[in-house]
CSV table of C-alpha atoms in Angstrom, one decimal:
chain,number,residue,atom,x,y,z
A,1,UNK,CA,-49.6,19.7,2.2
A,2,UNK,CA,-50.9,18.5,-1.0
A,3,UNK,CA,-50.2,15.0,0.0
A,4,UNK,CA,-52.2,15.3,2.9
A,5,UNK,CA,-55.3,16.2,1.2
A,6,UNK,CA,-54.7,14.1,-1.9
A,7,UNK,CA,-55.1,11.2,1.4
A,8,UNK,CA,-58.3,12.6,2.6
A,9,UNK,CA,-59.4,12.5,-0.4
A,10,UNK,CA,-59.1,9.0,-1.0
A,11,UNK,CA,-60.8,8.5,2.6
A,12,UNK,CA,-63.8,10.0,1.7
A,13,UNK,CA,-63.7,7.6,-1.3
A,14,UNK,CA,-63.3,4.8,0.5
A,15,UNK,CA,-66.0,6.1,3.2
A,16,UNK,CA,-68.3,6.4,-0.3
A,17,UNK,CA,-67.9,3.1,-1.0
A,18,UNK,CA,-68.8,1.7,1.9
A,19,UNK,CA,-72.0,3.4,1.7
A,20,UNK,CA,-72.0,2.1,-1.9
A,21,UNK,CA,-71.6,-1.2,-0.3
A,22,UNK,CA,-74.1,-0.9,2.8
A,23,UNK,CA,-76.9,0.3,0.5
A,24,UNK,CA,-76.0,-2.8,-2.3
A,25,UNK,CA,-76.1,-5.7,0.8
A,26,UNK,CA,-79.4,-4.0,2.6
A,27,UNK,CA,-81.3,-4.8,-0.7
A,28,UNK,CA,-80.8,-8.3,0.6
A,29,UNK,CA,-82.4,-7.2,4.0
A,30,UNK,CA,-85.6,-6.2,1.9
A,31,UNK,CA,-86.4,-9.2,-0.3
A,32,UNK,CA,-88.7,-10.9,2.3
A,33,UNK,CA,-91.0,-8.1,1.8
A,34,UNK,CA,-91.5,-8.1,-2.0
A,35,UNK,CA,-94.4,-9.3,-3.7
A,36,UNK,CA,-93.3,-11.8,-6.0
A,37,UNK,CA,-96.6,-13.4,-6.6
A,38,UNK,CA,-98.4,-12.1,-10.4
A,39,UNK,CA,-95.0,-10.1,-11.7
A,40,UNK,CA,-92.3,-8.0,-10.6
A,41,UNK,CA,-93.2,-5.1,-8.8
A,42,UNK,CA,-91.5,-1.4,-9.2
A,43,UNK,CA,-90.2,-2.0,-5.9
A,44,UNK,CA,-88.7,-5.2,-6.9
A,45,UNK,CA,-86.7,-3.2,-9.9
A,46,UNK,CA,-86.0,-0.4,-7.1
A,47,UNK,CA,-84.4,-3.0,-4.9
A,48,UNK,CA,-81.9,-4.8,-7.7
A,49,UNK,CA,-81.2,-1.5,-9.2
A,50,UNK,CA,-80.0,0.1,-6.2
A,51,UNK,CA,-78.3,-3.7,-5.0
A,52,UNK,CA,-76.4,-3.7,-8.5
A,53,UNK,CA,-75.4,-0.2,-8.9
A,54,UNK,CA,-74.3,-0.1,-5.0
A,55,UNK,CA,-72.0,-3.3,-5.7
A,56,UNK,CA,-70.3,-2.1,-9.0
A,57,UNK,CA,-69.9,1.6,-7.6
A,58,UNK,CA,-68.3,0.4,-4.4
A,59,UNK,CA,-66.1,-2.1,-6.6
A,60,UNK,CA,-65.1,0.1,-9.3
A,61,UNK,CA,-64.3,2.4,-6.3
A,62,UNK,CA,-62.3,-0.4,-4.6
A,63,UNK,CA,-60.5,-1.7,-7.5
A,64,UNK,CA,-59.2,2.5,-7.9
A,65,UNK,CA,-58.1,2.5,-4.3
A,66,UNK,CA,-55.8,-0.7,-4.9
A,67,UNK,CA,-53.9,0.7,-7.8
A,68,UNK,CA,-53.2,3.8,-5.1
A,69,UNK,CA,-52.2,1.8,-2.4
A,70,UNK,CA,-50.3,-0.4,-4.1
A,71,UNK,CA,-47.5,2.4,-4.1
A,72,UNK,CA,-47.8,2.8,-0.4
A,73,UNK,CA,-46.1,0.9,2.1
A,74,UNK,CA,-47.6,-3.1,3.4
A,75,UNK,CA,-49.4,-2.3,6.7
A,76,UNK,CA,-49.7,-5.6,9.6
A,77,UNK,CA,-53.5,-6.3,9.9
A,78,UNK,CA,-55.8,-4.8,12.7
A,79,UNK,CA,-57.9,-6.4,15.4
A,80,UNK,CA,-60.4,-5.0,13.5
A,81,UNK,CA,-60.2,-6.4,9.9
A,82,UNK,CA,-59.5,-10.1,11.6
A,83,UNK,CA,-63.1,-9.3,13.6
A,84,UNK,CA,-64.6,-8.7,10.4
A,85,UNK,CA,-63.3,-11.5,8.6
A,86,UNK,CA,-64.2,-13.7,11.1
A,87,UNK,CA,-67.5,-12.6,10.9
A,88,UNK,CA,-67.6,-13.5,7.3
A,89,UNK,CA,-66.2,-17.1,7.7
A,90,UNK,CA,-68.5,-17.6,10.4
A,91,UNK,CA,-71.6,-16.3,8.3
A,92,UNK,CA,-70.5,-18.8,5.1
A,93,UNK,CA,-69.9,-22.0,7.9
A,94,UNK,CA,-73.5,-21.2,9.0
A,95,UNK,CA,-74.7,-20.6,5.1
A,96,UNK,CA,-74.8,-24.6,4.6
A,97,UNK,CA,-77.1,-25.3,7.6
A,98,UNK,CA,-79.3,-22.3,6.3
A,99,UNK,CA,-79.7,-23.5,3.2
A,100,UNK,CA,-80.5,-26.9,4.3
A,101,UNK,CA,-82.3,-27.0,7.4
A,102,UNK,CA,-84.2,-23.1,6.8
A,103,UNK,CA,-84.7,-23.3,3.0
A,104,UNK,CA,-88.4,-22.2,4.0
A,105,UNK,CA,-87.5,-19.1,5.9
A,106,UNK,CA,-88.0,-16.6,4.0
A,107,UNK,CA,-85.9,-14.2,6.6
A,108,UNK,CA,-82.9,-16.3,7.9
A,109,UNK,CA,-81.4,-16.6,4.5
A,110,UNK,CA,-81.5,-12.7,3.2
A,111,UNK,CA,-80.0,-11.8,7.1
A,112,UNK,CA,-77.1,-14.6,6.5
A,113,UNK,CA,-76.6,-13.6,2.7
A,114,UNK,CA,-76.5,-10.2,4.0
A,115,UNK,CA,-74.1,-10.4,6.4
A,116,UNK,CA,-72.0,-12.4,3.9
A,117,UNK,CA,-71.7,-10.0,1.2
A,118,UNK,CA,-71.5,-7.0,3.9
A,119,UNK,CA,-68.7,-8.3,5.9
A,120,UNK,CA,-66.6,-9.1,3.0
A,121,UNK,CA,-67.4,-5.7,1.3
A,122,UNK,CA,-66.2,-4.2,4.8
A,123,UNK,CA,-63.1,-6.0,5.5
A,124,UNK,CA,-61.9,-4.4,2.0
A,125,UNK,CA,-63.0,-1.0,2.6
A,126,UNK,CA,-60.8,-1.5,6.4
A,127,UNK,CA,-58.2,-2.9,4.5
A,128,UNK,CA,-57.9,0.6,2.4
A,129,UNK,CA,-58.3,2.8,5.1
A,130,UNK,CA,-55.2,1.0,6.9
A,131,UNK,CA,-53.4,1.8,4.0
A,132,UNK,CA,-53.8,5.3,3.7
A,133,UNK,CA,-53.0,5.9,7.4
């Protein structure tokens, strides 16, 4: 019985740090529509606070979760891990054409670098949750 609860416990973590993650990659999302023009504006602090503590709460989170799962068994990867890291291959292939042809586009490149960090930050948190199945 303990077991069992000691394992939804580590769930909710790994749920936690998704969230941790979602709310890190979505300050991405919000760049375009920060004044940068005299000086860094609350908002701007805001926004890389909450991108920075997001990221190292989610990771510190994540890096927890390994040494746990270590100890469990190897798990064969799902349909949905391989969607999500296909997602992120495809969103770094397109990264170089971004970066080159949209340099000036000041929303294509947050929604790519977005969907870069988020769908690598994913695939880990899936690849946790497989384990404590």
């Amino acid at each position: 019985m303990k077991n069992r609860i000691d394992i939804v416990k580590l769930k909710v973590l790994n749920i936690i740090s998704e969230i941790c993650f979602f709310i890190s990659s979505s300050g991405l999302l919000v760049i375009p529509f920060l004044d940068f023009e005299d000086s860094l504006s609350a908002a701007a602090y805001i926004v890389a606070s909450l991108f920075w503590g997001g990221l190292i709460l989610g990771i510190i989170i994540q890096i927890i979760l390994f040494v746990i799962c270590k100890k469990h068994a190897k798990v064969k990867m799902s349909k949905t891990r391989r969607i999500v890291g296909v997602i992120f291959f495809i969103s770094v292939i397109v990264l170089i054409p971004v970066l080159v042809f949209w340099s000036d586009n000041e929303f294509i490149l947050p929604i790519n670098l977005f969907l870069i960090l988020f769908s690598a930050e994913t695939y880990f948190v899936i690849k946790r949750m497989e384990c404590l199945k």
